[in-house]
JSON list of C-alpha atoms in Angstrom, two decimals:
[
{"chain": "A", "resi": 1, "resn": "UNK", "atom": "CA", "xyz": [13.54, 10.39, 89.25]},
{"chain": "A", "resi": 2, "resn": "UNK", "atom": "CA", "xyz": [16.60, 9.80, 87.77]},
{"chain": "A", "resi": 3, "resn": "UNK", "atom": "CA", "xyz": [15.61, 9.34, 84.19]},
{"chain": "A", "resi": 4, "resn": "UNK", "atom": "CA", "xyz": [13.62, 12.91, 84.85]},
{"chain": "A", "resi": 5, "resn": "UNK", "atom": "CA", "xyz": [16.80, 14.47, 86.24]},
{"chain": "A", "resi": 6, "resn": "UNK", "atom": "CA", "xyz": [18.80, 12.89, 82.81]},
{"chain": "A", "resi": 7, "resn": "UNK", "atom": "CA", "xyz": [15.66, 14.19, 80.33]},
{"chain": "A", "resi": 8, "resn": "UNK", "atom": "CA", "xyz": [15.82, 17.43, 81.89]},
{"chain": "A", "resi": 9, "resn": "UNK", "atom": "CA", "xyz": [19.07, 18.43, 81.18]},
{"chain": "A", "resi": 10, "resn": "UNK", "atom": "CA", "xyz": [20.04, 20.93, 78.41]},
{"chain": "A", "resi": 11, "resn": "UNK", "atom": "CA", "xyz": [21.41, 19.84, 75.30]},
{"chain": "A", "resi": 12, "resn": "UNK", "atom": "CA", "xyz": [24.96, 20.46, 74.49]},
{"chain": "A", "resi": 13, "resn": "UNK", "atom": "CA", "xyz": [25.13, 23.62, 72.36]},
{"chain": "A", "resi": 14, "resn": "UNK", "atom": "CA", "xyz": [25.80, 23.10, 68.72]},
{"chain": "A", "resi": 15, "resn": "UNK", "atom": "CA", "xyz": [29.25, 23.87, 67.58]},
{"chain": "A", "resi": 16, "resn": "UNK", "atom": "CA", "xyz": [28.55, 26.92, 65.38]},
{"chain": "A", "resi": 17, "resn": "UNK", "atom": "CA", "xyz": [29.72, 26.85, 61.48]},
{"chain": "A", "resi": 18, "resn": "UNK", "atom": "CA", "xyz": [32.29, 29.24, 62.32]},
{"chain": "A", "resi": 19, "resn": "UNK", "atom": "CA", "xyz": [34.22, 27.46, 64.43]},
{"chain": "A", "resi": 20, "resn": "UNK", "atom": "CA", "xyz": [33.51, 24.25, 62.34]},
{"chain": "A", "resi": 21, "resn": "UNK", "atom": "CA", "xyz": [35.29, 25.96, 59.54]},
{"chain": "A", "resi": 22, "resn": "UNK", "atom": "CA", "xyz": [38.24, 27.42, 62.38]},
{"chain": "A", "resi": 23, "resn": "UNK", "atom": "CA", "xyz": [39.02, 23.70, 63.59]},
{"chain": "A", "resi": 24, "resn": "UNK", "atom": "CA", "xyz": [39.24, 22.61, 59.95]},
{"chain": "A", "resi": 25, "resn": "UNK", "atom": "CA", "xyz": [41.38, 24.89, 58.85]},
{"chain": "A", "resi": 26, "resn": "UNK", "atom": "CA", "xyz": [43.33, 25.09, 61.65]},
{"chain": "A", "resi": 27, "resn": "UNK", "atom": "CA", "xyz": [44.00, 21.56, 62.01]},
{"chain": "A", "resi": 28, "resn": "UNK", "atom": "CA", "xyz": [44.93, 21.43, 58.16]},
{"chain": "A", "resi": 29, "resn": "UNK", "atom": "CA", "xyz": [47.67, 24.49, 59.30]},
{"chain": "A", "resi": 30, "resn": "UNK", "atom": "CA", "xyz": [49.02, 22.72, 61.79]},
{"chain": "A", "resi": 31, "resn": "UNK", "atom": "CA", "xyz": [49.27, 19.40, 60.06]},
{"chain": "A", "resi": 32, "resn": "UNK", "atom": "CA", "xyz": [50.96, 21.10, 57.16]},
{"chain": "A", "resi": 33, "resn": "UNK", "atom": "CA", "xyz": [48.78, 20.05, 54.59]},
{"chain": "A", "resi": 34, "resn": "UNK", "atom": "CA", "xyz": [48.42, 23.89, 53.92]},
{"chain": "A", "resi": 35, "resn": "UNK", "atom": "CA", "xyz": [51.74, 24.64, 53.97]},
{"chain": "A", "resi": 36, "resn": "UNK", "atom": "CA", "xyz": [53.00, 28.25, 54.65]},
{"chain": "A", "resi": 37, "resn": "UNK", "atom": "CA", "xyz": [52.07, 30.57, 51.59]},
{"chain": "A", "resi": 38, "resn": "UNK", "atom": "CA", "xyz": [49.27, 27.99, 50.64]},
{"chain": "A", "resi": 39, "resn": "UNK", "atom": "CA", "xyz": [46.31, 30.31, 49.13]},
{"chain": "A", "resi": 40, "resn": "UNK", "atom": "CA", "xyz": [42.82, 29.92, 50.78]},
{"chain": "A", "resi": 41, "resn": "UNK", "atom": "CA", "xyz": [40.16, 29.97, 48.20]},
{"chain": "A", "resi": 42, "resn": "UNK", "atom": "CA", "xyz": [36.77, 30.98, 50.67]},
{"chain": "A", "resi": 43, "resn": "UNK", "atom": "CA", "xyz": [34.35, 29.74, 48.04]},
{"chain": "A", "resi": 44, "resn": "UNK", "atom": "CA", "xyz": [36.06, 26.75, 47.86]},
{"chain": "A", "resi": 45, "resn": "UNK", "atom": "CA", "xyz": [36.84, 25.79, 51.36]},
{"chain": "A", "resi": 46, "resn": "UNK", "atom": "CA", "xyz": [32.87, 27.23, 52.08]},
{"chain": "A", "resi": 47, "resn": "UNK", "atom": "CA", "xyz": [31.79, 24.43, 49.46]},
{"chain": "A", "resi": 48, "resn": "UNK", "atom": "CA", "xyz": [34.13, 22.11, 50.75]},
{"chain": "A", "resi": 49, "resn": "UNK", "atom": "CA", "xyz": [32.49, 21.77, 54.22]},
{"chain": "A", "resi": 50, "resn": "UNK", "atom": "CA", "xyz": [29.02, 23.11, 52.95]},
{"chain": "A", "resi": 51, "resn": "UNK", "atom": "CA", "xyz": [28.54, 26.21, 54.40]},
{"chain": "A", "resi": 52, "resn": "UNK", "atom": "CA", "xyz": [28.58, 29.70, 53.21]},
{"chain": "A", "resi": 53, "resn": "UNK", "atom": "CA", "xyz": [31.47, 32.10, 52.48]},
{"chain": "A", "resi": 54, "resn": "UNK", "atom": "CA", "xyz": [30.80, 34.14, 56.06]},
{"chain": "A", "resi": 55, "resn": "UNK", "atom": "CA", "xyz": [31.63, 32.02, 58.73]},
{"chain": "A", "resi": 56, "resn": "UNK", "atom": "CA", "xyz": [34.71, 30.82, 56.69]},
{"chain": "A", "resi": 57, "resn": "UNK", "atom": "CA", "xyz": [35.66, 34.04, 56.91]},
{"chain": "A", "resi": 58, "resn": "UNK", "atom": "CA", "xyz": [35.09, 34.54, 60.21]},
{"chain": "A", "resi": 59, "resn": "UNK", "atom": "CA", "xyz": [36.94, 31.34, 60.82]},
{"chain": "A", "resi": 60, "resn": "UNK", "atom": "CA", "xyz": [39.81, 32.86, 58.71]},
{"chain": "A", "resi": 61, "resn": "UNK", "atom": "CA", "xyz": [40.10, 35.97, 60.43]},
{"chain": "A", "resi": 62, "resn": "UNK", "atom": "CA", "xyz": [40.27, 34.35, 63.63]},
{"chain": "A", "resi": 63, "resn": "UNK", "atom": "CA", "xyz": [43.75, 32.51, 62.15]},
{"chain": "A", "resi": 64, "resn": "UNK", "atom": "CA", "xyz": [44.96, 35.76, 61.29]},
{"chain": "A", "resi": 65, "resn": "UNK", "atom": "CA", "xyz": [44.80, 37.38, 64.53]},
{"chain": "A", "resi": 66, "resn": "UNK", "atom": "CA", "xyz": [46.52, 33.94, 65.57]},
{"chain": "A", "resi": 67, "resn": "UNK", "atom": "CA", "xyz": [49.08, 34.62, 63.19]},
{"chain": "A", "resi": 68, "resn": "UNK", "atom": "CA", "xyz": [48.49, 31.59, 61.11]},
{"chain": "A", "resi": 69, "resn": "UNK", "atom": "CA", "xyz": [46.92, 33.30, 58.45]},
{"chain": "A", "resi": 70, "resn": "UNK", "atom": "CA", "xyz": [47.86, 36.50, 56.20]},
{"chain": "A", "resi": 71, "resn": "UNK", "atom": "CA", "xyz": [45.60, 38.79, 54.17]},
{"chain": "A", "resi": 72, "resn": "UNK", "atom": "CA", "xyz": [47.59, 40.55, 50.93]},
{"chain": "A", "resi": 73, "resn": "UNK", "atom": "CA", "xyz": [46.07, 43.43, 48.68]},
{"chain": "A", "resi": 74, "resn": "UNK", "atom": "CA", "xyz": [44.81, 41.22, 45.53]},
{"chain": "A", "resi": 75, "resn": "UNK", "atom": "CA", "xyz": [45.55, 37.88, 46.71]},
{"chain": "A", "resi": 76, "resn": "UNK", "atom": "CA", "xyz": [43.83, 37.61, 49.54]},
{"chain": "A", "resi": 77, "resn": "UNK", "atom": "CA", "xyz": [44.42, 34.98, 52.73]},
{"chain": "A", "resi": 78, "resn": "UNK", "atom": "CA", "xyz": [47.23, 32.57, 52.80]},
{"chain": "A", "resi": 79, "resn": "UNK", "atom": "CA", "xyz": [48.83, 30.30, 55.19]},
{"chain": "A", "resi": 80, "resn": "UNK", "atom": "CA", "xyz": [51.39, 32.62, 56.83]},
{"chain": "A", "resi": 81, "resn": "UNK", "atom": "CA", "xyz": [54.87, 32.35, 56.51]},
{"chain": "A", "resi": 82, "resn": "UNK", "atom": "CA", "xyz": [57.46, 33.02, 59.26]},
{"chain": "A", "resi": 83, "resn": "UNK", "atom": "CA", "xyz": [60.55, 34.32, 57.81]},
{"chain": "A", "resi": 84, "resn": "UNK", "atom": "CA", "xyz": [63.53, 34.33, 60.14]},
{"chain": "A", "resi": 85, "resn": "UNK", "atom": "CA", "xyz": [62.46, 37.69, 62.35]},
{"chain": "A", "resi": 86, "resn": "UNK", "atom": "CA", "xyz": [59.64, 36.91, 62.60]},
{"chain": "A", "resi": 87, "resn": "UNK", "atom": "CA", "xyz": [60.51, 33.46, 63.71]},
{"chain": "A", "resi": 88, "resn": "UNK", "atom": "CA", "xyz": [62.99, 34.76, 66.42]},
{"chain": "A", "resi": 89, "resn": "UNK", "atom": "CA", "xyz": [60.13, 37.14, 67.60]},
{"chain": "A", "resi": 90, "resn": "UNK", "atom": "CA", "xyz": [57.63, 34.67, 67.99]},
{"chain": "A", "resi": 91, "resn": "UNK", "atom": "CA", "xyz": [59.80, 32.02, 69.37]},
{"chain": "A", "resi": 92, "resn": "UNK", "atom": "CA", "xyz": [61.04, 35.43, 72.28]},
{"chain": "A", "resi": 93, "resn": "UNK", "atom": "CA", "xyz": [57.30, 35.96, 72.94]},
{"chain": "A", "resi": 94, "resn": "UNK", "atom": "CA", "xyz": [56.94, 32.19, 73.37]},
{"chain": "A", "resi": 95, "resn": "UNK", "atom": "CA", "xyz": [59.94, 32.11, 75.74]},
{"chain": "A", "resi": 96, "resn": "UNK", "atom": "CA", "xyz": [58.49, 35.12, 78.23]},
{"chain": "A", "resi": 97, "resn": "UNK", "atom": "CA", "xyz": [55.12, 33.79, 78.40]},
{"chain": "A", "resi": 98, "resn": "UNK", "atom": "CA", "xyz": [55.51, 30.15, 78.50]},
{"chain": "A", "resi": 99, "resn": "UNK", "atom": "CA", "xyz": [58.22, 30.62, 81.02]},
{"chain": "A", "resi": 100, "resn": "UNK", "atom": "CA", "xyz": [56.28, 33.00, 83.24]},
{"chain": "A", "resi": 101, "resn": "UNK", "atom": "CA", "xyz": [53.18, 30.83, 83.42]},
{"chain": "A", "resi": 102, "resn": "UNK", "atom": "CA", "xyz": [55.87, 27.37, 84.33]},
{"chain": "A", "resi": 103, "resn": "UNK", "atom": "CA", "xyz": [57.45, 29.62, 86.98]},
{"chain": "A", "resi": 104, "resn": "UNK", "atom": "CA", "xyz": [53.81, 30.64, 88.86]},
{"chain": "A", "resi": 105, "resn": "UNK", "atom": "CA", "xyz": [52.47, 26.78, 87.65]},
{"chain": "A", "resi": 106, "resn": "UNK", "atom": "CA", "xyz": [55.09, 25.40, 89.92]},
{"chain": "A", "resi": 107, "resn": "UNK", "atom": "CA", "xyz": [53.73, 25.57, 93.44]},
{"chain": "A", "resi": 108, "resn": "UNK", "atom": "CA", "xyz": [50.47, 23.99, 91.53]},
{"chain": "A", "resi": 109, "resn": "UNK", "atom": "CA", "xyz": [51.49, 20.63, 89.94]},
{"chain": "A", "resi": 110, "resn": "UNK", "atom": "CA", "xyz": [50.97, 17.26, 91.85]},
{"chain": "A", "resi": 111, "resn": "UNK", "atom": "CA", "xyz": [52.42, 13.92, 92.05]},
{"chain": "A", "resi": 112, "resn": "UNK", "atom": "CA", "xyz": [50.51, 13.18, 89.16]},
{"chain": "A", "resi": 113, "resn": "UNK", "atom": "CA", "xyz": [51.00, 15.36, 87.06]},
{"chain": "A", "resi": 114, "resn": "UNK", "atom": "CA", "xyz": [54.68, 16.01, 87.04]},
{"chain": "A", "resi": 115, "resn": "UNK", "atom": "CA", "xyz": [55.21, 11.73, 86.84]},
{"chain": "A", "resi": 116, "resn": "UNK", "atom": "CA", "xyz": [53.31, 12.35, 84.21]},
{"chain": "A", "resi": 117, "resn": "UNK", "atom": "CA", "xyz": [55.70, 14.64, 82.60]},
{"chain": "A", "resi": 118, "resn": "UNK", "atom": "CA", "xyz": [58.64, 12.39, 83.46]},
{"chain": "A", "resi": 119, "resn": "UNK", "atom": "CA", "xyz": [56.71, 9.68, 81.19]},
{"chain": "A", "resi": 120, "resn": "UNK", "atom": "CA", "xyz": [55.97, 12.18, 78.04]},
{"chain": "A", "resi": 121, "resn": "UNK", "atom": "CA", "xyz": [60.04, 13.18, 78.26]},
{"chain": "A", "resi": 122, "resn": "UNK", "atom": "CA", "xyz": [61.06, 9.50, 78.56]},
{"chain": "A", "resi": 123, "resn": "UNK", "atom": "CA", "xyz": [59.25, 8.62, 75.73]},
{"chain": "A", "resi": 124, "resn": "UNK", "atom": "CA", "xyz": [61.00, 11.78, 73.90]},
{"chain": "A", "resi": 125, "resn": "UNK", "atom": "CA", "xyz": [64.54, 9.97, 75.28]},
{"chain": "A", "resi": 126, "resn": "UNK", "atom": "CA", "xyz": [63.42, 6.34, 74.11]},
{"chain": "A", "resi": 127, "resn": "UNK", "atom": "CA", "xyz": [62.13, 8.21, 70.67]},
{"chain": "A", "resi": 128, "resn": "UNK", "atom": "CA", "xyz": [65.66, 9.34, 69.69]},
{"chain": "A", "resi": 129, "resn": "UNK", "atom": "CA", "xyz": [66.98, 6.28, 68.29]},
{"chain": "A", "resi": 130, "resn": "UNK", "atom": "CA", "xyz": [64.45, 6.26, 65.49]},
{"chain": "A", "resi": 131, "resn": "UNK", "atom": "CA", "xyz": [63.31, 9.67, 65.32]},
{"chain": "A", "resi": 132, "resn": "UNK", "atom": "CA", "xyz": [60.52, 11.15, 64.15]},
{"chain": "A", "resi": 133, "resn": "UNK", "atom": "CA", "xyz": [60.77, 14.95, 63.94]},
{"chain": "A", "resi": 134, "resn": "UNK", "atom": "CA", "xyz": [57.09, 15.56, 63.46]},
{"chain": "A", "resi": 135, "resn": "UNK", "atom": "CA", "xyz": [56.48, 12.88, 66.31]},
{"chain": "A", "resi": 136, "resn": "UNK", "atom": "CA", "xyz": [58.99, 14.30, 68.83]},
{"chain": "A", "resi": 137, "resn": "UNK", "atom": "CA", "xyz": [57.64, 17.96, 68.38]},
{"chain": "A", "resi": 138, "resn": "UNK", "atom": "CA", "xyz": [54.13, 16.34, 69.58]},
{"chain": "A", "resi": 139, "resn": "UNK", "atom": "CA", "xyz": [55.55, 14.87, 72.62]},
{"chain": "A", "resi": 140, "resn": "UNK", "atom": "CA", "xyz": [56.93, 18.17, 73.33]},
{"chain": "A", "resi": 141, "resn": "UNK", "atom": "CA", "xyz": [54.25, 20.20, 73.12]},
{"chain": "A", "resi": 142, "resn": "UNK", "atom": "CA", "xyz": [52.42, 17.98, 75.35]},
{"chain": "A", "resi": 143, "resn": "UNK", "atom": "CA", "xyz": [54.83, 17.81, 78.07]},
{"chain": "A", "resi": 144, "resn": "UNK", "atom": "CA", "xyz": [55.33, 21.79, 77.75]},
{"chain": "A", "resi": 145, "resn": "UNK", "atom": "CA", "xyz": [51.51, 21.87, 78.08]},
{"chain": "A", "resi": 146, "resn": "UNK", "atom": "CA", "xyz": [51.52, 19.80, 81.27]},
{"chain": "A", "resi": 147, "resn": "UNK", "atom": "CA", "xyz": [53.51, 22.35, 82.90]},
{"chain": "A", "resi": 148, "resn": "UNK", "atom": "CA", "xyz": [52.21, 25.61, 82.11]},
{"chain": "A", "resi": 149, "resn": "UNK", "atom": "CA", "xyz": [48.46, 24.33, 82.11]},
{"chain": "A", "resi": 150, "resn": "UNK", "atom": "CA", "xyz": [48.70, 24.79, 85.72]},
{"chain": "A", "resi": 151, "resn": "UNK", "atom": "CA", "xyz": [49.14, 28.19, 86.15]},
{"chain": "A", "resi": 152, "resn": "UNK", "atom": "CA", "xyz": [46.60, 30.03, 87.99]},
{"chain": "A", "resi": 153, "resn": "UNK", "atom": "CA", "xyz": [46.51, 32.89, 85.97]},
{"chain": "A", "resi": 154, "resn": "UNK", "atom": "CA", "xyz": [44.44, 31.70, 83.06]},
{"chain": "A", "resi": 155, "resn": "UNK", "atom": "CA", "xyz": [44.97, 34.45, 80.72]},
{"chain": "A", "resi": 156, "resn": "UNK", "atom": "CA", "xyz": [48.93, 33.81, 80.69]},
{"chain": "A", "resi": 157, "resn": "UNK", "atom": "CA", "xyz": [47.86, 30.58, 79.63]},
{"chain": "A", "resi": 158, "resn": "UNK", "atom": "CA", "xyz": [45.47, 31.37, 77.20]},
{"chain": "A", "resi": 159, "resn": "UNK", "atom": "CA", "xyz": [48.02, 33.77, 75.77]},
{"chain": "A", "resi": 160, "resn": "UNK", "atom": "CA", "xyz": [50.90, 30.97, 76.01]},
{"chain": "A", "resi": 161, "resn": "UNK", "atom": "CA", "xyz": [48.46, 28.95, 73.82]},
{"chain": "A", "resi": 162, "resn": "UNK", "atom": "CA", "xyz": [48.18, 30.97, 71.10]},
{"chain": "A", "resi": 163, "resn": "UNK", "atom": "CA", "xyz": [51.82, 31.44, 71.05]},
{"chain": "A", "resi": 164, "resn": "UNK", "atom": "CA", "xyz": [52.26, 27.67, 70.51]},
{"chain": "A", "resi": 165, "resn": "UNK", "atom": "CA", "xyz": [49.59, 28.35, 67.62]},
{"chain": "A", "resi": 166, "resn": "UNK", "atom": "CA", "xyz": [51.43, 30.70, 65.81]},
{"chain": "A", "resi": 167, "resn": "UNK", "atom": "CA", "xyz": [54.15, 28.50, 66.11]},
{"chain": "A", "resi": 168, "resn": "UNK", "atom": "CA", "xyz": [52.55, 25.56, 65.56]},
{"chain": "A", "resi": 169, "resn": "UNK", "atom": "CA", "xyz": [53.10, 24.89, 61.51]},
{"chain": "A", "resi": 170, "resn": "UNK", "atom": "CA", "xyz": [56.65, 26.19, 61.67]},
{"chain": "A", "resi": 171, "resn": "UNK", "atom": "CA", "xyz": [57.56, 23.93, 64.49]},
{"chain": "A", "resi": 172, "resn": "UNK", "atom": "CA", "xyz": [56.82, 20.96, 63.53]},
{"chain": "A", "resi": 173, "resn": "UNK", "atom": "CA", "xyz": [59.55, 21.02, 61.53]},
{"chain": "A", "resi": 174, "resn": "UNK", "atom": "CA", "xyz": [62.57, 22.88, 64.12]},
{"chain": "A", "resi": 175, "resn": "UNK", "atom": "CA", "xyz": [63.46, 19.35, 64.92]},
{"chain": "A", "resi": 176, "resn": "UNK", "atom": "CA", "xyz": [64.07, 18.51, 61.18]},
{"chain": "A", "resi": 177, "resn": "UNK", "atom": "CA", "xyz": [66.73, 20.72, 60.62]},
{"chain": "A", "resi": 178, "resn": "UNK", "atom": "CA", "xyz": [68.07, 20.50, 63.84]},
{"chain": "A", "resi": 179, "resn": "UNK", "atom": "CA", "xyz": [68.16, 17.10, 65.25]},
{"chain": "A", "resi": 180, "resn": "UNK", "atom": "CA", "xyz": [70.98, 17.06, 67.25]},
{"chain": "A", "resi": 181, "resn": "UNK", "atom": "CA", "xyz": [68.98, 19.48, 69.76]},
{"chain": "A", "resi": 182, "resn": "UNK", "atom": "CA", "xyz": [66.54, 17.12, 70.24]},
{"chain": "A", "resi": 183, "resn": "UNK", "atom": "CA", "xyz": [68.48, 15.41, 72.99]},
{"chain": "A", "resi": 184, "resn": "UNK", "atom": "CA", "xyz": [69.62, 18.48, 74.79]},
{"chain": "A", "resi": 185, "resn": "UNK", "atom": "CA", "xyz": [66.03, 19.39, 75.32]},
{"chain": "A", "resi": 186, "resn": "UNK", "atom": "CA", "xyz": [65.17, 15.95, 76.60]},
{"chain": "A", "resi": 187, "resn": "UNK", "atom": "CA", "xyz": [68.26, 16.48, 79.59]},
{"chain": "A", "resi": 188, "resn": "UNK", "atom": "CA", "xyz": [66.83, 19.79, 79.76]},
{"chain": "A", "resi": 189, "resn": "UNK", "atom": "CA", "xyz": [62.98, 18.91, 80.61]},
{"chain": "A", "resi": 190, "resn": "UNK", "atom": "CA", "xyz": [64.66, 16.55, 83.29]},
{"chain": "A", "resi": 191, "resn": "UNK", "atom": "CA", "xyz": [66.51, 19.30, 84.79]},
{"chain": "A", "resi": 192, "resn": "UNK", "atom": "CA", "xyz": [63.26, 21.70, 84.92]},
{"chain": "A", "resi": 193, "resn": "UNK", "atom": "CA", "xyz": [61.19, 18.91, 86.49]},
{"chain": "A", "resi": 194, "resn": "UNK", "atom": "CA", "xyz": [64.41, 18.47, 88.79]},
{"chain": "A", "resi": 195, "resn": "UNK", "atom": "CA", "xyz": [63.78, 22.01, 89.93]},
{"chain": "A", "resi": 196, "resn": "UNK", "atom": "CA", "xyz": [60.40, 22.17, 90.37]},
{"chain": "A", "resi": 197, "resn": "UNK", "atom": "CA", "xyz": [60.41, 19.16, 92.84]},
{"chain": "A", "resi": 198, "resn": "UNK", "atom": "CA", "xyz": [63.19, 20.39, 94.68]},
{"chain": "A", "resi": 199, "resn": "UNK", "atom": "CA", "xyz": [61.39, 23.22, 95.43]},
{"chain": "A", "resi": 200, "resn": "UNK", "atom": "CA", "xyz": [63.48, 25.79, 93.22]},
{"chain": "A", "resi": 201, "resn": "UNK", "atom": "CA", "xyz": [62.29, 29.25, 93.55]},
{"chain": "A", "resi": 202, "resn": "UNK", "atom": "CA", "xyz": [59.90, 30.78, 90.52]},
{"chain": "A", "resi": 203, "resn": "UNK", "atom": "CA", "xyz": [62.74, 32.85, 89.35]},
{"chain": "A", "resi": 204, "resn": "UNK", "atom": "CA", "xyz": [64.90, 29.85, 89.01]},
{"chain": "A", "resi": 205, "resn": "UNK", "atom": "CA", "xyz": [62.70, 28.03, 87.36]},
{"chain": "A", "resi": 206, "resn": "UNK", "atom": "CA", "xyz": [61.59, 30.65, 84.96]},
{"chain": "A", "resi": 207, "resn": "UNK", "atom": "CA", "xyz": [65.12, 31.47, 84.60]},
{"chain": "A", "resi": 208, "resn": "UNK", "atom": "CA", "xyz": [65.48, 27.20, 83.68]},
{"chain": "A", "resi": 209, "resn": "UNK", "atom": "CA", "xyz": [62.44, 27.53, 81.31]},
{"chain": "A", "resi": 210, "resn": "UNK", "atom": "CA", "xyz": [63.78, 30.75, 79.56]},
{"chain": "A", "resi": 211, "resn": "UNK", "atom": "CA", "xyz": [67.52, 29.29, 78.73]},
{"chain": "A", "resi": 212, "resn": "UNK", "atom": "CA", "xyz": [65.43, 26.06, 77.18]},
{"chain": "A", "resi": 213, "resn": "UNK", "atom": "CA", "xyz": [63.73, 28.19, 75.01]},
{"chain": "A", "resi": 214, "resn": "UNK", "atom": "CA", "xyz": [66.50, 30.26, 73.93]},
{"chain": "A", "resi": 215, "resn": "UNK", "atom": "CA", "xyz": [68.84, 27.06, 72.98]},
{"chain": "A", "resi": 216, "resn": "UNK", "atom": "CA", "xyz": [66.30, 25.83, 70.37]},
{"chain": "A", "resi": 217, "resn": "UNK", "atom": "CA", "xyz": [65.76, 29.30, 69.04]},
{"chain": "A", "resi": 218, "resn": "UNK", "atom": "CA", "xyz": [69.41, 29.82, 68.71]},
{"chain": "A", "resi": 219, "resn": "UNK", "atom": "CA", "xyz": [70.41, 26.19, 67.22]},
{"chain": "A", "resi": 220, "resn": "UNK", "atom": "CA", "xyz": [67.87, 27.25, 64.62]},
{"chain": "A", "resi": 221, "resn": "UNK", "atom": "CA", "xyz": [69.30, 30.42, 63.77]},
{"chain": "A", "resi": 222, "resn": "UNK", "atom": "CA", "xyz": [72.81, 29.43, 63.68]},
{"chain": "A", "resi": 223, "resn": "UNK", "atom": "CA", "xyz": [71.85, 26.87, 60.46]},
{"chain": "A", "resi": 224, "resn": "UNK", "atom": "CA", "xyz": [72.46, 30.46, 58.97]},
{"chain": "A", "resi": 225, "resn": "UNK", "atom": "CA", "xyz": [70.08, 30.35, 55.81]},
{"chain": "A", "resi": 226, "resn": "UNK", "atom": "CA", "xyz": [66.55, 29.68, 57.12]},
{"chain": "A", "resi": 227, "resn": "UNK", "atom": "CA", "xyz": [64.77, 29.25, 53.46]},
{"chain": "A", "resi": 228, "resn": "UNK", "atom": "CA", "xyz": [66.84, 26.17, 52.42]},
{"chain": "A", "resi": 229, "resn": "UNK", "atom": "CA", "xyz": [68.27, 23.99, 55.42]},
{"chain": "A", "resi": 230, "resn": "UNK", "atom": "CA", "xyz": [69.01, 20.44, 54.43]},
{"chain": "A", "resi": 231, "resn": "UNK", "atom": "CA", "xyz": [66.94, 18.52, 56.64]},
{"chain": "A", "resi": 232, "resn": "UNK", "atom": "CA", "xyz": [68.14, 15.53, 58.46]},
{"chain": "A", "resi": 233, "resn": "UNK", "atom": "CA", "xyz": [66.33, 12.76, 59.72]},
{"chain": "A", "resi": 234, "resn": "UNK", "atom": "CA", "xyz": [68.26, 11.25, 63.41]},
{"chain": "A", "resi": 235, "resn": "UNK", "atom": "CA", "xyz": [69.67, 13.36, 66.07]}
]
């Protein structure tokens, strides 16, 4: 009976071209090996990963509306590039949605879960002697996403998601130019946590969550000339 039950069962559906093409892309963005401005050829990247030009471009269209990808009159798509307004307005969006979704997540997250994100931010702290800007803004991203992933409200989270997307190639490398945040937003995740096991109302945590977000916005602003910071490689 049971090797009926296991025969019986439907295949997994096959992950279409399109999104074949979308995760290789995307992963490329977000690993910076197509760095922003980085021109993407369709033929090339369709004979690349053997497919035709149409799903690629389905693929790429779906990074636009991310904001990962650009379309210019005679040039076609790019890798997008975030100049310093539209850094701050991204990094705003971030801070309203991502906050939001913490502050209703709250009520939601076990034991587990938040010990769990006391482990991800310790590591941060013990990563700060030797640190690794591209490795730190990994560990952050995961304990961020251990927090708002439990938010009820799915669509806030989808939509918190694809904030940290269109973020995702530009941040990688916050921590670069400004190292000496890095261990102000370690004390900071403790504090949050702090809150949200204390039992802090949602508008204090949200309020916690928003200020976090804000500090690493404005550290990066006030290196004055966004183009060509010197980066620096220990906090």
């Amino acid at each position: 009976m049971a090797t009926r039950a296991l025969s019986e069962r439907p295949a997994a559906p096959a992950v279409s071209k399109s999104q074949q093409a979308y995760d290789w892309l995307r992963e490329r963005i977000l690993r910076q090996e197509f760095t922003s401005g980085y021109r993407l050829v369709l033929a090339a990247i369709g004979k690349e990963l053997g497919m035709s030009v149409v799903p690629v471009r389905e693929a790429v269209r779906r990074l636009e509306a991310e904001g990962l990808v650009v379309f210019e009159r005679n040039i076609g798509a790019r890798v997008g590039m975030i100049d310093r307004t539209g850094y701050e307005e991204a990094m705003d969006a971030l801070a309203v949605l991502e906050s939001a979704a913490i502050s209703r997540a709250a009520a939601h997250l076990d034991a587990a879960t938040l010990r769990r994100a006391r482990e991800v931010n310790e590591v941060m702290r013990g990563s700060l002697e030797h640190f690794d800007a591209h490795m730190f803004t990994a560990l952050n991203q995961q304990f961020h996403a251990l927090l708002y992933r439990a938010c009820p409200n799915q669509h806030l989270v989808d939509l918190t998601e694809a904030e940290w997307s269109r973020l995702g190639h530009l941040r990688d490398s916050t921590f670069t130019f400004i190292p000496d945040r890095a261990p102000e937003s370690v004390r900071e995740h403790e504090h949050i946590l702090d809150l949200i096991e204390a039992g802090a109302t949602p508008d204090g945590v949200e309020h916690a969550c928003r200020m976090h977000r804000g500090r690493t916005l404005s550290a990066y602003l006030d290196l004055g000339e966004h183009d060509s910071p010197t980066p620096s490689s220990a906090p």
